[in-house]
Coordinates of C-alpha atoms in Angstrom, one line a residue:
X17 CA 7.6 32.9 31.6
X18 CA 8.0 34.3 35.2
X19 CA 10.2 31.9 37.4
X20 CA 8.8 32.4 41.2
X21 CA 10.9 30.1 43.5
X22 CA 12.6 27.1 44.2
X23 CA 13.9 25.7 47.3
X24 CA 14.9 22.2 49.1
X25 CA 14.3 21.0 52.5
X26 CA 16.8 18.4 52.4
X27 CA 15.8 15.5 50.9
X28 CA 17.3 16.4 47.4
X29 CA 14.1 17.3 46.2
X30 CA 13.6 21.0 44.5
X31 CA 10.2 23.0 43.8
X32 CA 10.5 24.8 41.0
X33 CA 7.8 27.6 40.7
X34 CA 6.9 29.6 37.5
X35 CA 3.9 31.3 35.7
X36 CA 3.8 30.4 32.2
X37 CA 2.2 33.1 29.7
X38 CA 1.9 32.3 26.0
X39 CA 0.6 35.3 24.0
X40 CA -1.6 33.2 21.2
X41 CA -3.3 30.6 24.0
X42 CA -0.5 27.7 22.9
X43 CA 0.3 24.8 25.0
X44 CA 3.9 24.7 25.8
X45 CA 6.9 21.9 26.4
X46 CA 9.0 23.3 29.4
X47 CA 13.0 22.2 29.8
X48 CA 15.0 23.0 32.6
X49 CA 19.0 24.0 32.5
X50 CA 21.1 24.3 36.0
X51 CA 23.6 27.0 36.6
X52 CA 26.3 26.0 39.6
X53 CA 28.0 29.3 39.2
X54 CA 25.3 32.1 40.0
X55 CA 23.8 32.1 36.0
X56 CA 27.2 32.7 34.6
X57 CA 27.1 28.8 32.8
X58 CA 24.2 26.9 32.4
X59 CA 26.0 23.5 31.8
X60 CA 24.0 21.0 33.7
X61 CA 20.8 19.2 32.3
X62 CA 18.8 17.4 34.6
X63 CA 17.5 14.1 33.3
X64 CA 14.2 13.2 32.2
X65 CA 13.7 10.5 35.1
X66 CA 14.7 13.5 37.8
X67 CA 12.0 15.5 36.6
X68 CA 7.8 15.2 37.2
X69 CA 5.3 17.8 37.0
X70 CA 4.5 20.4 34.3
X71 CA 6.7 19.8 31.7
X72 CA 4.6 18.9 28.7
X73 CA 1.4 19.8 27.4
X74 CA 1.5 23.2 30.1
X75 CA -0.4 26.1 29.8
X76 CA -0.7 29.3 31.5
X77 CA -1.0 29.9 34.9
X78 CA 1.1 29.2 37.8
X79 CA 3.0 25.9 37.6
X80 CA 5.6 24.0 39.2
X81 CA 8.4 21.2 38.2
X82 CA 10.1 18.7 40.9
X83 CA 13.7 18.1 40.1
X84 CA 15.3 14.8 42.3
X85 CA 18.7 17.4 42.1
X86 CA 20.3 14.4 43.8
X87 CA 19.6 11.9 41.2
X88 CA 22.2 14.3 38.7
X89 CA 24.3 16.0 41.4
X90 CA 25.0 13.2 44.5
X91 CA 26.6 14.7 47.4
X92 CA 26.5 18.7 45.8
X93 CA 26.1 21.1 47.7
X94 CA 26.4 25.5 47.2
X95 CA 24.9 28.2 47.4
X96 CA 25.4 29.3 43.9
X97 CA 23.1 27.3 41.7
X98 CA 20.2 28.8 39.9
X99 CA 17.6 27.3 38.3
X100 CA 16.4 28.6 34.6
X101 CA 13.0 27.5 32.7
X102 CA 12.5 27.9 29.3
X103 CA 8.9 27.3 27.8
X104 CA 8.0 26.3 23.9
X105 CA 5.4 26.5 22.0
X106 CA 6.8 24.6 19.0
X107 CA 3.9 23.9 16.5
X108 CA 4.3 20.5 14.5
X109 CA 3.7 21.5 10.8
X110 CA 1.8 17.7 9.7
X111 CA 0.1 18.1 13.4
X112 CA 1.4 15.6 14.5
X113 CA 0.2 14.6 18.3
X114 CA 3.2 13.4 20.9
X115 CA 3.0 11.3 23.8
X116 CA 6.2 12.2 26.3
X117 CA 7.5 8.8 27.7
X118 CA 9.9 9.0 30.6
X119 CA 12.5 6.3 31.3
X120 CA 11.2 3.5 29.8
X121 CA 13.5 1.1 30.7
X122 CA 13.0 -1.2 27.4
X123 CA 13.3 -4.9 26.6
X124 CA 16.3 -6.9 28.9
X125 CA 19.1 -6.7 27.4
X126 CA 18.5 -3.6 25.0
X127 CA 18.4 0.5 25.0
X128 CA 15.1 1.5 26.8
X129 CA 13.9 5.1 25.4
X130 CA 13.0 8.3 26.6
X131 CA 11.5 11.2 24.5
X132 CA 8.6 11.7 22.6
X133 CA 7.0 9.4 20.3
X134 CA 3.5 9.9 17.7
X135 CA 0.7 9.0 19.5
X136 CA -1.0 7.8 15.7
X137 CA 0.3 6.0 13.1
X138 CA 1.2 8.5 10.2
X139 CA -1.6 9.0 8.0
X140 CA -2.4 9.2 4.0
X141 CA -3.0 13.1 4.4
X142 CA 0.2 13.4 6.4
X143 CA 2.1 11.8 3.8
X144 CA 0.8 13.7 1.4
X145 CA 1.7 16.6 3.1
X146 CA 4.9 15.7 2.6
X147 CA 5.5 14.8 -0.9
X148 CA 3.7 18.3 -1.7
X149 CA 6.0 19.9 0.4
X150 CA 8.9 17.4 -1.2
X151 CA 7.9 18.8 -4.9
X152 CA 7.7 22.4 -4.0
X153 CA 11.3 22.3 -2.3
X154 CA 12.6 19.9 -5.2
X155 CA 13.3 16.8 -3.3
X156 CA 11.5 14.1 -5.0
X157 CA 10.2 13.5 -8.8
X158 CA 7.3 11.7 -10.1
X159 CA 8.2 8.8 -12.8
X160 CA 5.5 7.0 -13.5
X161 CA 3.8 5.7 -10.5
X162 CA 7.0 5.7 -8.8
X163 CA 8.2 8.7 -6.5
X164 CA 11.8 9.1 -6.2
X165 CA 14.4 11.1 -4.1
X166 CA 15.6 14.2 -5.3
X167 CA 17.9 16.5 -4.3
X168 CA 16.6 19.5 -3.0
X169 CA 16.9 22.0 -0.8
X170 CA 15.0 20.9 2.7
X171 CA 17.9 19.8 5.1
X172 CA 16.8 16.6 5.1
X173 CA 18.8 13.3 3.8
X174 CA 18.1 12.8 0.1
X175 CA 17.6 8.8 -0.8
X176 CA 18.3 10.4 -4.9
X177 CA 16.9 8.1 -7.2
X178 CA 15.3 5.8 -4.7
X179 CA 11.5 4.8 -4.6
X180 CA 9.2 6.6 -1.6
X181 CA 5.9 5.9 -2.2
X182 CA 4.1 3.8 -5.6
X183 CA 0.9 5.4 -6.8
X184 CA -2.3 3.9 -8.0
X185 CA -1.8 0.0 -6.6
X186 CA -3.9 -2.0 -5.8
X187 CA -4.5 -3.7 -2.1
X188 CA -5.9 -7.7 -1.1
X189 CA -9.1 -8.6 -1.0
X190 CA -9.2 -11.2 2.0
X191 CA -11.2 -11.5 5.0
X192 CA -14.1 -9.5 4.7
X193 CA -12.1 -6.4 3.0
X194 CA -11.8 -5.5 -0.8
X195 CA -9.0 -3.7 -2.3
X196 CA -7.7 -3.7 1.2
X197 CA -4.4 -1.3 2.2
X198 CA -4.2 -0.1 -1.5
X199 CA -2.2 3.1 -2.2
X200 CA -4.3 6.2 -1.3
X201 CA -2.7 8.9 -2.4
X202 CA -2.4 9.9 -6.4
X203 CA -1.1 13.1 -8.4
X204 CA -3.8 15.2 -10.5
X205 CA -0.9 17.1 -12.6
X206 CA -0.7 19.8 -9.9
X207 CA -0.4 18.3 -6.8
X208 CA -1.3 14.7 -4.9
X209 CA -4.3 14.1 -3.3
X210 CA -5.8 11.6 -1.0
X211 CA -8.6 9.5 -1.8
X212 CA -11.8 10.5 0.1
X213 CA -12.6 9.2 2.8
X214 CA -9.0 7.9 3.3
X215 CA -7.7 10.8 4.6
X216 CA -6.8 9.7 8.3
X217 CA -6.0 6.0 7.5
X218 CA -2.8 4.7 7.7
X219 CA -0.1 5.4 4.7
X220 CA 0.5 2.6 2.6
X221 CA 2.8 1.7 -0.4
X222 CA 5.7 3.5 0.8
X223 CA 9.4 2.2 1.3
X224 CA 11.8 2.4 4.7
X225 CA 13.3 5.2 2.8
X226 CA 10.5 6.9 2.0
X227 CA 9.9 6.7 5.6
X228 CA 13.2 8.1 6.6
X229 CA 12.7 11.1 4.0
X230 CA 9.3 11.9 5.7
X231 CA 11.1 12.3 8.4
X232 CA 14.2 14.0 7.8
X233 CA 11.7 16.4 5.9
X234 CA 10.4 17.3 9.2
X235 CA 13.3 16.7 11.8
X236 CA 11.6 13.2 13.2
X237 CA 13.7 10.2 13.5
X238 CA 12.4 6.8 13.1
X239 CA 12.7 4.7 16.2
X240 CA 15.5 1.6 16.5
X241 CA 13.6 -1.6 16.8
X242 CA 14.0 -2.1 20.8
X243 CA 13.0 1.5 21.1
X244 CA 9.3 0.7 19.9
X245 CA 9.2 -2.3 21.6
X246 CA 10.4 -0.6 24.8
X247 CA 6.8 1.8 24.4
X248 CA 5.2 -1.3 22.6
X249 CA 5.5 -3.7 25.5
X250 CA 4.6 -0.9 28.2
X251 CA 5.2 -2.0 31.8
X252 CA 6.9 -5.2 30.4
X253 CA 3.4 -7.0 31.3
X254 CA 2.3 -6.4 27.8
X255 CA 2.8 -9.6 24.9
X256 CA 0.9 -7.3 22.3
X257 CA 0.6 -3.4 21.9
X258 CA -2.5 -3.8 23.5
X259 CA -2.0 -5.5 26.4
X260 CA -1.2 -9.0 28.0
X261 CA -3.9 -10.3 25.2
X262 CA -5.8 -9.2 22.5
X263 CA -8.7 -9.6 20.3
X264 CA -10.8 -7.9 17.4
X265 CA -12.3 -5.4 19.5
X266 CA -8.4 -4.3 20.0
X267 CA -6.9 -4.3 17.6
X268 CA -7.5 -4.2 13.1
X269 CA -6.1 -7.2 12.1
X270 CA -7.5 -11.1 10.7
X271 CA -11.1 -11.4 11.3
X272 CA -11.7 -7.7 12.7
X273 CA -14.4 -5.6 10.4
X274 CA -12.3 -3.8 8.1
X275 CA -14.0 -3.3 4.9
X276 CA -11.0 -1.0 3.5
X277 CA -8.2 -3.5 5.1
X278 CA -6.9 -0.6 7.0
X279 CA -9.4 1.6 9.5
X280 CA -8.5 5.2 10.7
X281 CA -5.9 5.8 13.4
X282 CA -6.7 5.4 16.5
X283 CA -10.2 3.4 15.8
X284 CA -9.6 0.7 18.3
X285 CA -8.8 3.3 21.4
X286 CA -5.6 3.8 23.2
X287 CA -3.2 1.5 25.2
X288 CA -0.2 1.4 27.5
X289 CA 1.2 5.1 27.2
X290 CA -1.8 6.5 25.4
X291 CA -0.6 5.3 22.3
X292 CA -2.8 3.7 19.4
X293 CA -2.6 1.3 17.0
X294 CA 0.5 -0.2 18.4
X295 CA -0.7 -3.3 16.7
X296 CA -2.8 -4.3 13.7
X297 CA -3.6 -2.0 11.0
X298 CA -0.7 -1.9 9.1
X299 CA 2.3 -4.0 8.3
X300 CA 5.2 -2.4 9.9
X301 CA 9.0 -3.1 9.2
X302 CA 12.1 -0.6 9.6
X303 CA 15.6 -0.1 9.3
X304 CA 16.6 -1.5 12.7
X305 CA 14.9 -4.8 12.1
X306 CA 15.8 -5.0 8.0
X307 CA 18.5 -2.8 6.8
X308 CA 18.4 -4.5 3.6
X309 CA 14.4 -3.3 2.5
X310 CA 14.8 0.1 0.6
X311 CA 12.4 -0.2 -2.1
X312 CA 9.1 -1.9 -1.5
X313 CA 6.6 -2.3 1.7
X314 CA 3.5 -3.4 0.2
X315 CA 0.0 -3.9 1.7
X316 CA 0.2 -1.6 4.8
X317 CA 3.7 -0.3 5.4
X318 CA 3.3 2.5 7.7
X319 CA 5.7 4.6 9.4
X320 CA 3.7 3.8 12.4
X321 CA 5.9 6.0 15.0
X322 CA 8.4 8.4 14.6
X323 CA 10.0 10.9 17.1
X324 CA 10.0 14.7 17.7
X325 CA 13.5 16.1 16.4
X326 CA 16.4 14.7 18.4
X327 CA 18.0 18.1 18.7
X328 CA 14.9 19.4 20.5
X329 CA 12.6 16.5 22.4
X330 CA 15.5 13.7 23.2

């Protein structure tokens, strides 16, 4: 990454030039740190809100950022501050896809959210993903249909002893689907598979904490309550996740055609920020609503959303 220029003509407003190059063809997520002393210390961030242009998604060529300098530095003024872009090419390993949101300011009256959030709701294959990776590296064990925490050596929190995910159940048959949501995912005595054909539905049959593990595995967090409805709601002009109103040809949920209960992410298009399936589908639940659920959400728990690593998107 070649930085070319940036400059101000007064209104607090800096151009930031640069030509990206990534050697294998990646798209890249660009961040910007400040230096007030000539590059000596690079110890001011500008906020997400301060920032538009190509910062996400970017690929080569020549591209520029717009910083609103006075938004994190009122009434600052020198001619000793440098500007230094930093481009990454970080590769998810369930490929996952992220949607950047910017300032949403959130529900009245609670946090609003800022960062990166799945665009899908995390699938069976993804999840299996996981608890293949989760044997390998010791940090879950099968018991009978149950999987449990282990203790192992991914960095991740260990939930030891407690149940992730229940093999081989059963879902409802109601409203025009049969077996509907049932658990997907199975072991073979080497590794767990995914039924066919159920590959890119919607995980089911796992508990908040084997949500958390999936993604502590991975370095996602799970969102706080008033974080997903801060994305869910939009503009604050939606009442569902997929707008002011909805109906079957929407969203997945009573009377929709759903022959399996659950239909593949992203099956009813995208709403809001780009995102899918912010409702129907699946049943969702979390920590920040219900502390107190550990063990069981049956018949269409998904993790629904979960954020890029704290330490690197937020």
């Amino acid at each position: 990454m070649s930085p070319l220029s940036s400059g101000t003509d007064g209104s607090g407003i800096v151009d930031i030039y640069y030509t990206l190059s990534d050697m294998d063809g990646d798209s890249c997520s660009v961040s910007i740190q400040v230096s007030s002393d000539g590059g000596s210390t690079w110890d001011i961030t500008p906020s997400a809100s301060a920032l538009s242009g190509s910062l996400v998604n970017v690929s080569s060529g020549r591209r520029s950022i717009q910083w609103a300098s006075k938004t994190d530095l009122p009434g600052a003024y020198g001619d000793n501050y440098r500007v230094k872009v930093t481009a990454d090419d970080y590769t998810d390993p369930l490929s996952m896809v992220w949607v950047f949101i910017n300032n949403d300011p959130g529900v009245a009256g609670h946090e609003g959210f800022t960062g990166y959030i799945s665009k899908y709701e995390t699938t069976n294959a993804q999840y299996c993903q996981f608890l293949n990776d989760a044997k390998v590296t010791g940090d879950i064990v099968i018991s009978g249909n149950n999987i449990l925490g282990a203790s192992g050596t991914n960095s991740g929190t260990d939930y030891i002893g407690v149940k992730y995910y229940v093999m081989n159940q059963s879902g409802k048959t109601y409203n025009g689907a049969v077996n509907g949501g049932a658990a997907r995912i199975s072991f073979n005595g080497s590794k767990f598979v995914v039924s066919a054909g159920f590959e890119n539905h919607p995980v089911t049959y796992l508990s908040v904490n084997g949500a958390l593990a999936f993604c502590g595995y991975y370095g996602y967090r799970l969102p706080t309550e008033w974080e997903w409805q801060a994305v869910a709601d939009y503009d604050g002009t939606f009442n569902y996740g997929c707008g002011p109103t909805s109906n079957n040809s929407q969203a997945n949920y009573l009377d929709s055609t759903h022959p399996h209960g659950t239909t593949p992410v992203g099956s009813y298009g995208v709403f809001g920020y780009d995102i899918c399936d912010m409702m129907g589908n699946v049943w969702r639940n979390g920590p920040a609503r219900n502390p107190m659920i550990t063990n069981t959400l049956f018949f269409g728990a998904g993790v629904g959303m979960t954020n890029r690593p704290v330490v690197r998107w937020i």
